[in-house]
PDB file of C-alpha atoms in Angstrom:
ATOM      1  CA  MET Y   1     -41.437 -68.794  65.591  1.00  0.00           C
ATOM      2  CA  ALA Y   2     -42.767 -71.366  68.438  1.00  0.00           C
ATOM      3  CA  SER Y   3     -44.743 -70.215  71.271  1.00  0.00           C
ATOM      4  CA  ASN Y   4     -46.023 -70.841  75.330  1.00  0.00           C
ATOM      5  CA  SER Y   5     -47.524 -69.170  78.063  1.00  0.00           C
ATOM      6  CA  SER Y   6     -44.824 -69.837  79.929  1.00  0.00           C
ATOM      7  CA  LEU Y   7     -41.473 -70.956  78.800  1.00  0.00           C
ATOM      8  CA  ILE Y   8     -39.723 -70.595  75.149  1.00  0.00           C
ATOM      9  CA  THR Y   9     -36.556 -72.791  74.358  1.00  0.00           C
ATOM     10  CA  ASN Y  10     -34.134 -72.132  71.196  1.00  0.00           C
ATOM     11  CA  GLN Y  11     -30.856 -73.720  70.486  1.00  0.00           C
ATOM     12  CA  LYS Y  12     -30.186 -74.209  74.007  1.00  0.00           C
ATOM     13  CA  ARG Y  13     -31.453 -70.703  75.497  1.00  0.00           C
ATOM     14  CA  PHE Y  14     -34.719 -70.703  77.821  1.00  0.00           C
ATOM     15  CA  PHE Y  15     -37.636 -68.059  77.930  1.00  0.00           C
ATOM     16  CA  TYR Y  16     -39.462 -67.382  80.425  1.00  0.00           C
ATOM     17  CA  GLY Y  17     -43.229 -65.361  79.375  1.00  0.00           C
ATOM     18  CA  PRO Y  18     -44.380 -62.233  80.642  1.00  0.00           C
ATOM     19  CA  ASN Y  19     -46.103 -63.697  83.948  1.00  0.00           C
ATOM     20  CA  TYR Y  20     -42.952 -64.598  84.972  1.00  0.00           C
ATOM     21  CA  TRP Y  21     -40.727 -60.940  83.672  1.00  0.00           C
ATOM     22  CA  LYS Y  22     -40.337 -59.090  87.046  1.00  0.00           C
ATOM     23  CA  PHE Y  23     -39.417 -61.873  88.660  1.00  0.00           C
ATOM     24  CA  ASP Y  24     -35.751 -60.446  86.801  1.00  0.00           C
ATOM     25  CA  PRO Y  25     -33.575 -58.634  88.161  1.00  0.00           C
ATOM     26  CA  ILE Y  26     -32.635 -56.788  85.116  1.00  0.00           C
ATOM     27  CA  TYR Y  27     -36.359 -56.472  84.285  1.00  0.00           C
ATOM     28  CA  GLN Y  28     -36.180 -54.432  87.328  1.00  0.00           C
ATOM     29  CA  THR Y  29     -34.362 -51.800  86.290  1.00  0.00           C
ATOM     30  CA  ASN Y  30     -32.869 -49.268  82.975  1.00  0.00           C
ATOM     31  CA  ALA Y  31     -30.825 -51.996  81.531  1.00  0.00           C
ATOM     32  CA  LYS Y  32     -27.616 -50.385  80.345  1.00  0.00           C
ATOM     33  CA  LEU Y  33     -26.323 -51.961  77.554  1.00  0.00           C
ATOM     34  CA  PHE Y  34     -25.097 -50.056  74.013  1.00  0.00           C
ATOM     35  CA  ILE Y  35     -27.026 -49.089  71.205  1.00  0.00           C
ATOM     36  CA  LYS Y  36     -25.627 -51.821  69.408  1.00  0.00           C
ATOM     37  CA  ASP Y  37     -26.741 -54.332  71.886  1.00  0.00           C
ATOM     38  CA  LEU Y  38     -30.449 -52.781  72.122  1.00  0.00           C
ATOM     39  CA  LEU Y  39     -29.993 -53.481  67.894  1.00  0.00           C
ATOM     40  CA  ASN Y  40     -29.141 -57.380  68.129  1.00  0.00           C
ATOM     41  CA  LEU Y  41     -31.465 -57.531  71.141  1.00  0.00           C
ATOM     42  CA  LYS Y  42     -34.183 -61.401  69.931  1.00  0.00           C
ATOM     43  CA  VAL Y  43     -36.946 -60.178  69.925  1.00  0.00           C
ATOM     44  CA  VAL Y  44     -40.299 -63.841  70.861  1.00  0.00           C
ATOM     45  CA  GLN Y  45     -43.567 -63.155  71.066  1.00  0.00           C
ATOM     46  CA  PHE Y  46     -45.104 -65.029  74.106  1.00  0.00           C
ATOM     47  CA  THR Y  47     -48.787 -65.857  71.875  1.00  0.00           C
ATOM     48  CA  GLU Y  48     -51.683 -66.554  75.657  1.00  0.00           C
ATOM     49  CA  GLY Y  49     -55.748 -66.679  74.415  1.00  0.00           C
ATOM     50  CA  SER Y  50     -55.502 -64.350  72.023  1.00  0.00           C
ATOM     51  CA  LYS Y  51     -53.016 -62.834  72.950  1.00  0.00           C
ATOM     52  CA  ILE Y  52     -49.617 -62.012  71.725  1.00  0.00           C
ATOM     53  CA  THR Y  53     -47.229 -59.978  73.925  1.00  0.00           C
ATOM     54  CA  HIS Y  54     -43.771 -59.608  71.876  1.00  0.00           C
ATOM     55  CA  GLY Y  55     -40.246 -59.375  74.322  1.00  0.00           C
ATOM     56  CA  PHE Y  56     -37.321 -57.905  73.349  1.00  0.00           C
ATOM     57  CA  PHE Y  57     -33.849 -60.199  74.958  1.00  0.00           C
ATOM     58  CA  TYR Y  58     -30.495 -60.280  75.872  1.00  0.00           C
ATOM     59  CA  GLY Y  59     -29.462 -63.453  75.944  1.00  0.00           C
ATOM     60  CA  ASN Y  60     -33.025 -64.300  78.319  1.00  0.00           C
ATOM     61  CA  HIS Y  61     -33.750 -60.794  80.241  1.00  0.00           C
ATOM     62  CA  PRO Y  62     -36.006 -59.368  78.998  1.00  0.00           C
ATOM     63  CA  ILE Y  63     -35.562 -55.770  79.007  1.00  0.00           C
ATOM     64  CA  GLN Y  64     -38.336 -53.307  79.113  1.00  0.00           C
ATOM     65  CA  GLU Y  65     -35.968 -50.039  79.812  1.00  0.00           C
ATOM     66  CA  VAL Y  66     -33.095 -48.646  79.079  1.00  0.00           C
ATOM     67  CA  ASP Y  67     -30.454 -46.121  80.575  1.00  0.00           C
ATOM     68  CA  ILE Y  68     -27.515 -45.049  77.511  1.00  0.00           C
ATOM     69  CA  ILE Y  69     -25.347 -41.768  77.258  1.00  0.00           C
ATOM     70  CA  ALA Y  70     -24.873 -41.165  73.948  1.00  0.00           C
ATOM     71  CA  THR Y  71     -23.920 -38.258  71.804  1.00  0.00           C
ATOM     72  CA  ILE Y  72     -26.720 -36.081  70.077  1.00  0.00           C
ATOM     73  CA  ILE Y  73     -25.629 -36.449  65.941  1.00  0.00           C
ATOM     74  CA  ALA Y  74     -28.582 -34.948  64.507  1.00  0.00           C
ATOM     75  CA  PHE Y  75     -32.761 -33.884  66.029  1.00  0.00           C
ATOM     76  CA  GLU Y  76     -36.186 -33.277  63.874  1.00  0.00           C
ATOM     77  CA  ILE Y  77     -38.767 -31.593  65.003  1.00  0.00           C
ATOM     78  CA  ILE Y  78     -42.689 -33.102  64.351  1.00  0.00           C
ATOM     79  CA  ASN Y  79     -45.257 -30.778  64.919  1.00  0.00           C
ATOM     80  CA  GLY Y  80     -47.872 -33.234  63.610  1.00  0.00           C
ATOM     81  CA  LYS Y  81     -51.384 -32.858  63.901  1.00  0.00           C
ATOM     82  CA  LYS Y  82     -51.519 -36.186  66.993  1.00  0.00           C
ATOM     83  CA  SER Y  83     -49.115 -35.332  68.030  1.00  0.00           C
ATOM     84  CA  LYS Y  84     -46.091 -33.113  68.344  1.00  0.00           C
ATOM     85  CA  PHE Y  85     -42.246 -34.257  68.838  1.00  0.00           C
ATOM     86  CA  ILE Y  86     -38.389 -34.029  68.619  1.00  0.00           C
ATOM     87  CA  LYS Y  87     -36.722 -37.373  66.880  1.00  0.00           C
ATOM     88  CA  TYR Y  88     -33.378 -37.328  68.460  1.00  0.00           C
ATOM     89  CA  THR Y  89     -30.769 -39.847  66.838  1.00  0.00           C
ATOM     90  CA  LEU Y  90     -28.010 -40.452  69.909  1.00  0.00           C
ATOM     91  CA  ASP Y  91     -24.308 -42.303  68.526  1.00  0.00           C
ATOM     92  CA  ASP Y  92     -22.567 -43.746  71.082  1.00  0.00           C
ATOM     93  CA  GLY Y  93     -19.837 -45.232  69.601  1.00  0.00           C
ATOM     94  CA  SER Y  94     -21.244 -48.250  68.945  1.00  0.00           C
ATOM     95  CA  ALA Y  95     -24.288 -47.293  66.927  1.00  0.00           C
ATOM     96  CA  THR Y  96     -26.874 -44.752  65.947  1.00  0.00           C
ATOM     97  CA  ILE Y  97     -30.884 -45.505  67.295  1.00  0.00           C
ATOM     98  CA  GLY Y  98     -33.109 -42.774  67.615  1.00  0.00           C
ATOM     99  CA  TYR Y  99     -34.999 -41.620  70.671  1.00  0.00           C
ATOM    100  CA  VAL Y 100     -38.917 -40.096  70.739  1.00  0.00           C
ATOM    101  CA  ASP Y 101     -38.913 -37.487  73.032  1.00  0.00           C
ATOM    102  CA  PHE Y 102     -43.195 -35.800  73.158  1.00  0.00           C
ATOM    103  CA  GLN Y 103     -44.825 -32.890  74.221  1.00  0.00           C
ATOM    104  CA  ASN Y 104     -47.159 -33.053  75.970  1.00  0.00           C
ATOM    105  CA  ASP Y 105     -48.255 -29.605  75.769  1.00  0.00           C
ATOM    106  CA  ASP Y 106     -50.197 -28.010  73.580  1.00  0.00           C
ATOM    107  CA  LYS Y 107     -47.454 -25.619  72.395  1.00  0.00           C
ATOM    108  CA  LEU Y 108     -45.679 -26.027  69.386  1.00  0.00           C
ATOM    109  CA  ILE Y 109     -41.858 -27.046  69.056  1.00  0.00           C
ATOM    110  CA  THR Y 110     -39.237 -24.545  68.279  1.00  0.00           C
ATOM    111  CA  GLU Y 111     -35.812 -26.087  68.976  1.00  0.00           C
ATOM    112  CA  PRO Y 112     -34.420 -29.219  70.123  1.00  0.00           C
ATOM    113  CA  LYS Y 113     -33.910 -29.169  74.248  1.00  0.00           C
ATOM    114  CA  PHE Y 114     -30.164 -29.838  73.256  1.00  0.00           C
ATOM    115  CA  ASP Y 115     -28.343 -29.452  69.949  1.00  0.00           C
ATOM    116  CA  ARG Y 116     -26.255 -31.564  68.036  1.00  0.00           C
ATOM    117  CA  GLY Y 117     -22.909 -32.514  69.087  1.00  0.00           C
ATOM    118  CA  THR Y 118     -24.608 -32.454  72.801  1.00  0.00           C
ATOM    119  CA  VAL Y 119     -24.099 -35.927  75.241  1.00  0.00           C
ATOM    120  CA  ILE Y 120     -27.276 -36.382  76.772  1.00  0.00           C
ATOM    121  CA  ARG Y 121     -27.811 -38.839  79.756  1.00  0.00           C
ATOM    122  CA  VAL Y 122     -31.291 -40.792  78.993  1.00  0.00           C
ATOM    123  CA  ILE Y 123     -33.849 -43.610  79.907  1.00  0.00           C
ATOM    124  CA  GLY Y 124     -36.949 -44.809  77.807  1.00  0.00           C
ATOM    125  CA  ILE Y 125     -39.257 -47.861  77.417  1.00  0.00           C
ATOM    126  CA  LEU Y 126     -38.169 -50.173  73.156  1.00  0.00           C
ATOM    127  CA  LYS Y 127     -39.916 -49.800  70.873  1.00  0.00           C
ATOM    128  CA  ASP Y 128     -40.162 -50.973  67.077  1.00  0.00           C
ATOM    129  CA  TYR Y 129     -42.288 -48.690  64.803  1.00  0.00           C
ATOM    130  CA  ASN Y 130     -42.014 -49.397  60.787  1.00  0.00           C
ATOM    131  CA  GLY Y 131     -38.891 -52.059  61.011  1.00  0.00           C
ATOM    132  CA  LYS Y 132     -36.990 -49.688  63.353  1.00  0.00           C
ATOM    133  CA  ARG Y 133     -36.117 -49.492  66.642  1.00  0.00           C
ATOM    134  CA  GLU Y 134     -36.439 -46.940  68.977  1.00  0.00           C
ATOM    135  CA  ILE Y 135     -36.409 -45.515  72.596  1.00  0.00           C
ATOM    136  CA  ILE Y 136     -40.119 -43.968  72.689  1.00  0.00           C
ATOM    137  CA  ASN Y 137     -39.658 -41.172  76.154  1.00  0.00           C
ATOM    138  CA  SER Y 138     -42.781 -39.343  78.226  1.00  0.00           C
ATOM    139  CA  TYR Y 139     -41.339 -38.845  81.243  1.00  0.00           C
ATOM    140  CA  GLY Y 140     -38.734 -36.335  80.472  1.00  0.00           C
ATOM    141  CA  ARG Y 141     -36.056 -38.074  81.464  1.00  0.00           C
ATOM    142  CA  MET Y 142     -33.213 -36.882  79.530  1.00  0.00           C
ATOM    143  CA  TRP Y 143     -30.360 -34.789  81.159  1.00  0.00           C
ATOM    144  CA  ASP Y 144     -26.534 -32.890  79.253  1.00  0.00           C
ATOM    145  CA  MET Y 145     -24.172 -34.699  80.991  1.00  0.00           C
ATOM    146  CA  LYS Y 146     -21.592 -31.967  81.749  1.00  0.00           C
ATOM    147  CA  ASP Y 147     -18.892 -34.543  83.004  1.00  0.00           C
ATOM    148  CA  PRO Y 148     -16.677 -35.222  80.011  1.00  0.00           C
ATOM    149  CA  ASN Y 149     -15.770 -38.744  81.041  1.00  0.00           C
ATOM    150  CA  ALA Y 150     -19.729 -39.925  81.426  1.00  0.00           C
ATOM    151  CA  GLU Y 151     -19.457 -41.418  78.159  1.00  0.00           C
ATOM    152  CA  VAL Y 152     -16.609 -43.791  79.267  1.00  0.00           C
ATOM    153  CA  LEU Y 153     -17.148 -44.180  82.714  1.00  0.00           C
ATOM    154  CA  ARG Y 154     -20.782 -45.417  81.527  1.00  0.00           C
ATOM    155  CA  TRP Y 155     -18.994 -47.619  79.155  1.00  0.00           C
ATOM    156  CA  LEU Y 156     -16.636 -49.438  81.911  1.00  0.00           C
ATOM    157  CA  GLU Y 157     -19.971 -49.510  83.927  1.00  0.00           C
ATOM    158  CA  ILE Y 158     -21.877 -51.848  81.063  1.00  0.00           C
ATOM    159  CA  LEU Y 159     -19.015 -53.922  80.117  1.00  0.00           C
ATOM    160  CA  THR Y 160     -19.035 -54.629  84.345  1.00  0.00           C
ATOM    161  CA  LEU Y 161     -22.398 -55.657  84.668  1.00  0.00           C
ATOM    162  CA  LYS Y 162     -22.396 -57.293  81.149  1.00  0.00           C
ATOM    163  CA  LYS Y 163     -19.668 -60.026  82.714  1.00  0.00           C
ATOM    164  CA  GLU Y 164     -20.903 -60.003  86.662  1.00  0.00           C
ATOM    165  CA  VAL Y 165     -24.251 -59.770  85.870  1.00  0.00           C
ATOM    166  CA  TYR Y 166     -25.819 -60.248  82.174  1.00  0.00           C
ATOM    167  CA  SER Y 167     -23.738 -62.974  80.653  1.00  0.00           C
ATOM    168  CA  ARG Y 168     -25.067 -65.116  83.851  1.00  0.00           C
ATOM    169  CA  PRO Y 169     -28.994 -66.571  83.131  1.00  0.00           C
ATOM    170  CA  PHE Y 170     -32.334 -66.300  84.273  1.00  0.00           C
ATOM    171  CA  ILE Y 171     -33.615 -69.110  85.887  1.00  0.00           C
ATOM    172  CA  LEU Y 172     -36.272 -69.252  88.471  1.00  0.00           C
ATOM    173  CA  PRO Y 173     -36.898 -70.614  91.959  1.00  0.00           C
ATOM    174  CA  LYS Y 174     -37.889 -74.176  92.678  1.00  0.00           C
ATOM    175  CA  GLN Y 175     -39.861 -73.528  95.291  1.00  0.00           C
ATOM    176  CA  MET Y 176     -41.272 -70.098  93.983  1.00  0.00           C
ATOM    177  CA  THR Y 177     -44.602 -69.705  94.117  1.00  0.00           C
ATOM    178  CA  THR Y 178     -46.432 -70.402  92.055  1.00  0.00           C
ATOM    179  CA  ILE Y 179     -48.537 -68.147  89.480  1.00  0.00           C
ATOM    180  CA  ASN Y 180     -51.808 -69.148  87.690  1.00  0.00           C
ATOM    181  CA  ASN Y 181     -51.693 -72.225  89.668  1.00  0.00           C
ATOM    182  CA  GLU Y 182     -49.129 -73.077  87.297  1.00  0.00           C
ATOM    183  CA  VAL Y 183     -45.464 -74.439  88.226  1.00  0.00           C
ATOM    184  CA  PRO Y 184     -42.590 -71.770  87.186  1.00  0.00           C
ATOM    185  CA  PRO Y 185     -40.066 -74.320  84.353  1.00  0.00           C
ATOM    186  CA  ALA Y 186     -36.858 -73.798  86.652  1.00  0.00           C
ATOM    187  CA  ILE Y 187     -34.131 -75.255  84.275  1.00  0.00           C
ATOM    188  CA  SER Y 188     -30.972 -75.224  84.562  1.00  0.00           C
ATOM    189  CA  VAL Y 189     -28.965 -74.346  80.606  1.00  0.00           C
ATOM    190  CA  GLU Y 190     -25.911 -73.184  79.498  1.00  0.00           C
ATOM    191  CA  HIS Y 191     -26.215 -69.987  78.230  1.00  0.00           C
ATOM    192  CA  GLU Y 192     -25.292 -68.854  74.593  1.00  0.00           C
ATOM    193  CA  SER Y 193     -25.108 -64.987  74.211  1.00  0.00           C
ATOM    194  CA  GLU Y 194     -26.487 -64.639  70.589  1.00  0.00           C
ATOM    195  CA  GLU Y 195     -25.709 -60.678  70.855  1.00  0.00           C
ATOM    196  CA  SER Y 196     -22.790 -59.249  68.842  1.00  0.00           C
ATOM    197  CA  ASP Y 197     -20.985 -58.168  71.100  1.00  0.00           C
ATOM    198  CA  PRO Y 198     -18.485 -54.204  70.765  1.00  0.00           C
ATOM    199  CA  ASN Y 199     -16.025 -55.440  73.054  1.00  0.00           C
ATOM    200  CA  THR Y 200     -15.951 -58.230  70.558  1.00  0.00           C
ATOM    201  CA  SER Y 201     -11.191 -57.627  69.207  1.00  0.00           C
ATOM    202  CA  ILE Y 202     -11.399 -56.639  66.723  1.00  0.00           C
ATOM    203  CA  SER Y 203      -8.620 -58.123  64.246  1.00  0.00           C
ATOM    204  CA  ASN Y 204      -5.555 -56.739  65.429  1.00  0.00           C
ATOM    205  CA  SER Y 205      -4.389 -56.777  61.450  1.00  0.00           C
ATOM    206  CA  ARG Y 206      -7.093 -54.350  61.607  1.00  0.00           C
ATOM    207  CA  ILE Y 207      -4.365 -51.521  63.882  1.00  0.00           C
ATOM    208  CA  PHE Y 208      -1.304 -52.122  62.182  1.00  0.00           C
ATOM    209  CA  GLU Y 209      -2.674 -51.358  58.447  1.00  0.00           C
ATOM    210  CA  ARG Y 210      -3.665 -48.303  60.233  1.00  0.00           C
ATOM    211  CA  MET Y 211      -0.427 -48.113  61.093  1.00  0.00           C
ATOM    212  CA  LYS Y 212       1.796 -49.024  58.549  1.00  0.00           C
ATOM    213  CA  ASN Y 213      -0.940 -47.172  55.486  1.00  0.00           C
ATOM    214  CA  PHE Y 214      -1.464 -44.374  57.803  1.00  0.00           C
ATOM    215  CA  ASP Y 215      -0.910 -41.454  55.382  1.00  0.00           C
ATOM    216  CA  ASN Y 216      -2.552 -37.357  57.434  1.00  0.00           C
ATOM    217  CA  GLN Y 217      -2.757 -36.139  53.864  1.00  0.00           C
ATOM    218  CA  SER Y 218      -5.074 -37.974  52.194  1.00  0.00           C
ATOM    219  CA  SER Y 219      -6.860 -39.411  55.512  1.00  0.00           C
ATOM    220  CA  PRO Y 220     -11.035 -38.973  55.318  1.00  0.00           C
ATOM    221  CA  VAL Y 221     -11.998 -36.564  57.590  1.00  0.00           C
ATOM    222  CA  THR Y 222     -14.658 -38.814  59.540  1.00  0.00           C
ATOM    223  CA  GLU Y 223     -13.758 -40.891  62.662  1.00  0.00           C
ATOM    224  CA  GLU Y 224     -12.135 -44.345  61.796  1.00  0.00           C
ATOM    225  CA  GLY Y 225      -9.986 -41.216  59.763  1.00  0.00           C
ATOM    226  CA  PHE Y 226      -9.693 -39.009  63.901  1.00  0.00           C
ATOM    227  CA  THR Y 227      -9.581 -42.803  65.124  1.00  0.00           C
ATOM    228  CA  SER Y 228      -6.305 -43.540  62.593  1.00  0.00           C
ATOM    229  CA  LEU Y 229      -4.226 -40.462  63.444  1.00  0.00           C
ATOM    230  CA  ILE Y 230      -4.189 -40.679  66.690  1.00  0.00           C
ATOM    231  CA  THR Y 231      -2.861 -44.048  65.900  1.00  0.00           C
ATOM    232  CA  PHE Y 232      -0.202 -43.032  63.988  1.00  0.00           C
ATOM    233  CA  TYR Y 233       0.481 -40.184  66.524  1.00  0.00           C
ATOM    234  CA  ILE Y 234       0.888 -43.174  69.106  1.00  0.00           C
ATOM    235  CA  TYR Y 235       3.695 -45.231  67.085  1.00  0.00           C
ATOM    236  CA  LYS Y 236       5.153 -41.609  65.850  1.00  0.00           C
ATOM    237  CA  ASN Y 237       5.565 -40.574  69.048  1.00  0.00           C
ATOM    238  CA  ASN Y 238       7.460 -43.606  70.812  1.00  0.00           C
ATOM    239  CA  LEU Y 239       4.176 -43.710  73.130  1.00  0.00           C
ATOM    240  CA  THR Y 240       3.579 -46.528  75.171  1.00  0.00           C
ATOM    241  CA  ARG Y 241       1.906 -44.667  78.292  1.00  0.00           C
ATOM    242  CA  PHE Y 242       0.666 -41.596  77.576  1.00  0.00           C
ATOM    243  CA  SER Y 243      -2.648 -39.080  79.764  1.00  0.00           C
ATOM    244  CA  MET Y 244      -5.411 -37.525  77.354  1.00  0.00           C
ATOM    245  CA  VAL Y 245      -4.086 -34.068  78.451  1.00  0.00           C
ATOM    246  CA  ARG Y 246      -1.103 -35.218  76.573  1.00  0.00           C
ATOM    247  CA  ILE Y 247      -3.461 -36.140  73.345  1.00  0.00           C
ATOM    248  CA  ARG Y 248      -5.888 -33.462  73.294  1.00  0.00           C
ATOM    249  CA  GLN Y 249      -2.604 -31.040  73.876  1.00  0.00           C
ATOM    250  CA  SER Y 250      -1.570 -32.208  70.282  1.00  0.00           C
ATOM    251  CA  PRO Y 251      -2.253 -29.184  68.172  1.00  0.00           C
ATOM    252  CA  GLU Y 252      -2.319 -32.110  64.351  1.00  0.00           C
ATOM    253  CA  LEU Y 253      -4.712 -33.870  66.638  1.00  0.00           C
ATOM    254  CA  ASN Y 254      -7.109 -30.252  67.703  1.00  0.00           C
ATOM    255  CA  GLU Y 255      -7.048 -29.391  64.296  1.00  0.00           C
ATOM    256  CA  PHE Y 256      -8.385 -32.624  62.834  1.00  0.00           C
ATOM    257  CA  ALA Y 257     -10.908 -32.958  65.081  1.00  0.00           C
ATOM    258  CA  LYS Y 258     -12.205 -29.961  63.735  1.00  0.00           C
ATOM    259  CA  LYS Y 259     -11.765 -30.422  61.004  1.00  0.00           C
ATOM    260  CA  VAL Y 260     -13.983 -33.882  62.142  1.00  0.00           C
ATOM    261  CA  ALA Y 261     -16.540 -32.341  63.637  1.00  0.00           C
ATOM    262  CA  ILE Y 262     -17.267 -29.389  61.017  1.00  0.00           C
ATOM    263  CA  ASN Y 263     -18.571 -32.189  58.583  1.00  0.00           C
ATOM    264  CA  GLN Y 264     -20.069 -32.949  61.272  1.00  0.00           C
ATOM    265  CA  TYR Y 265     -22.424 -31.212  63.001  1.00  0.00           C
ATOM    266  CA  PRO Y 266     -23.490 -27.902  60.409  1.00  0.00           C
ATOM    267  CA  CYS Y 267     -20.778 -25.199  62.177  1.00  0.00           C
ATOM    268  CA  SER Y 268     -18.379 -23.446  61.235  1.00  0.00           C
ATOM    269  CA  LYS Y 269     -16.651 -22.616  64.031  1.00  0.00           C
ATOM    270  CA  PRO Y 270     -16.792 -26.574  66.682  1.00  0.00           C
ATOM    271  CA  ASN Y 271     -16.558 -25.980  70.240  1.00  0.00           C
ATOM    272  CA  GLY Y 272     -14.572 -27.483  73.382  1.00  0.00           C
ATOM    273  CA  GLN Y 273     -18.085 -30.287  73.315  1.00  0.00           C
ATOM    274  CA  GLN Y 274     -17.366 -31.417  70.325  1.00  0.00           C
ATOM    275  CA  VAL Y 275     -13.919 -31.924  69.860  1.00  0.00           C
ATOM    276  CA  ALA Y 276     -13.379 -33.193  73.506  1.00  0.00           C
ATOM    277  CA  ALA Y 277     -16.658 -36.039  71.969  1.00  0.00           C
ATOM    278  CA  LEU Y 278     -14.258 -37.174  69.375  1.00  0.00           C
ATOM    279  CA  PHE Y 279     -11.073 -37.174  71.898  1.00  0.00           C
ATOM    280  CA  ASN Y 280     -13.226 -40.088  74.064  1.00  0.00           C
ATOM    281  CA  LYS Y 281     -14.708 -41.897  71.224  1.00  0.00           C
ATOM    282  CA  ALA Y 282     -11.943 -43.015  69.034  1.00  0.00           C
ATOM    283  CA  LEU Y 283     -10.146 -44.080  72.745  1.00  0.00           C
ATOM    284  CA  ARG Y 284     -12.460 -44.527  73.513  1.00  0.00           C
ATOM    285  CA  MET Y 285     -13.060 -47.120  70.542  1.00  0.00           C
ATOM    286  CA  LEU Y 286      -8.759 -48.195  71.008  1.00  0.00           C
ATOM    287  CA  VAL Y 287      -8.910 -49.596  74.260  1.00  0.00           C
ATOM    288  CA  LEU Y 288     -12.257 -51.583  73.204  1.00  0.00           C
ATOM    289  CA  GLU Y 289     -10.728 -52.928  69.933  1.00  0.00           C
ATOM    290  CA  GLY Y 290      -7.611 -53.909  72.129  1.00  0.00           C
ATOM    291  CA  PHE Y 291      -4.979 -51.435  70.798  1.00  0.00           C
ATOM    292  CA  LEU Y 292      -5.554 -49.933  74.375  1.00  0.00           C
ATOM    293  CA  ASN Y 293      -5.742 -49.823  78.006  1.00  0.00           C
ATOM    294  CA  TYR Y 294      -6.509 -48.434  80.820  1.00  0.00           C
ATOM    295  CA  ALA Y 295      -3.973 -47.570  82.561  1.00  0.00           C
ATOM    296  CA  ASP Y 296      -5.054 -45.559  85.656  1.00  0.00           C
ATOM    297  CA  TYR Y 297      -8.005 -45.934  88.599  1.00  0.00           C
ATOM    298  CA  ASN Y 298      -9.840 -43.087  87.340  1.00  0.00           C
ATOM    299  CA  LYS Y 299      -9.806 -44.126  83.217  1.00  0.00           C
ATOM    300  CA  ILE Y 300      -7.793 -40.457  82.586  1.00  0.00           C
ATOM    301  CA  SER Y 301      -4.382 -42.533  81.311  1.00  0.00           C
ATOM    302  CA  TYR Y 302      -3.335 -45.034  78.623  1.00  0.00           C
ATOM    303  CA  ARG Y 303      -1.609 -47.836  77.999  1.00  0.00           C
ATOM    304  CA  VAL Y 304      -1.020 -49.209  74.372  1.00  0.00           C
ATOM    305  CA  ASP Y 305      -1.403 -53.467  74.952  1.00  0.00           C
ATOM    306  CA  SER Y 306       1.730 -55.406  75.364  1.00  0.00           C
ATOM    307  CA  LEU Y 307       1.124 -57.835  71.895  1.00  0.00           C
ATOM    308  CA  PHE Y 308       1.506 -53.786  70.223  1.00  0.00           C
ATOM    309  CA  VAL Y 309       4.254 -52.156  72.571  1.00  0.00           C
ATOM    310  CA  ASP Y 310       7.178 -53.378  70.164  1.00  0.00           C
ATOM    311  CA  THR Y 311       5.963 -52.212  66.913  1.00  0.00           C
ATOM    312  CA  VAL Y 312       5.563 -48.989  68.419  1.00  0.00           C
ATOM    313  CA  LYS Y 313       8.919 -49.103  69.494  1.00  0.00           C
ATOM    314  CA  GLU Y 314      10.092 -49.939  66.595  1.00  0.00           C
ATOM    315  CA  TRP Y 315       8.921 -47.009  64.994  1.00  0.00           C
ATOM    316  CA  LYS Y 316      10.940 -44.501  65.605  1.00  0.00           C
ATOM    317  CA  ILE Y 317      13.760 -46.691  64.305  1.00  0.00           C
ATOM    318  CA  GLN Y 318      11.602 -47.084  60.463  1.00  0.00           C
ATOM    319  CA  MET Y 319      10.939 -43.430  60.877  1.00  0.00           C
TER     320      MET Y 319
END
């Protein structure tokens, strides 16, 4: 890996060294990205004398702290001699990541702050540890999200940021004051994103296959199976536009969601928050796949994408 204290170029992409990261507005904020994006951030090594610095980059934007909203799917309590912490496994629908919450006093940790199935917002520093990427929190910055639409609204916020902000390369202005008598490079380079974007639509054939081959009796009791059931429900009921309330009122969908929650969380009776999280995640995934679009400003109504409308209308005829 090439290294330099000020600039590294890589296949038309350029990376400024640590002295210049503070001039990127994104570095000064808590970056809002999908977990899948965080796992795919590029690591670039900079060498200055005997000092080696590693940086995480989205495009050529240096990323330090991140802000995510996700669901707790597991946790592990560690009461070691040198440190005490809870490691949560968080899932935002795109991927999972570990979130390490350190205990700052000498008391033993007996229970987590939040249980499985809770949707939380966390802010922390991104680290690589033992070959795995994690978010480290040492300031208690984690909150229970009471708004059932919090995850969906965050996804929309991220998509907007990626389109209007993160996709634009970080370029220092030519007139910027030099640092340590070094003239900072100002290079105009076409931005080429290597990150895997969860907003990229999957093959349309996958959605049609869901409809064609779905069998409610043998469908796996998983989140993927639940998403398939919702797709099948939309086709079966000839829906081209509907509200979240319409979907949530289906006894068939609710019963299946409860089964998935029981498999996912060690409980005999899932709570309403866990079931609601499954509905939100499934519908959000169908939006990301391109099957559904949001139909109102508040993002609580959906419409079937025009590519699939004719198939939906013909579904009743084929039943």
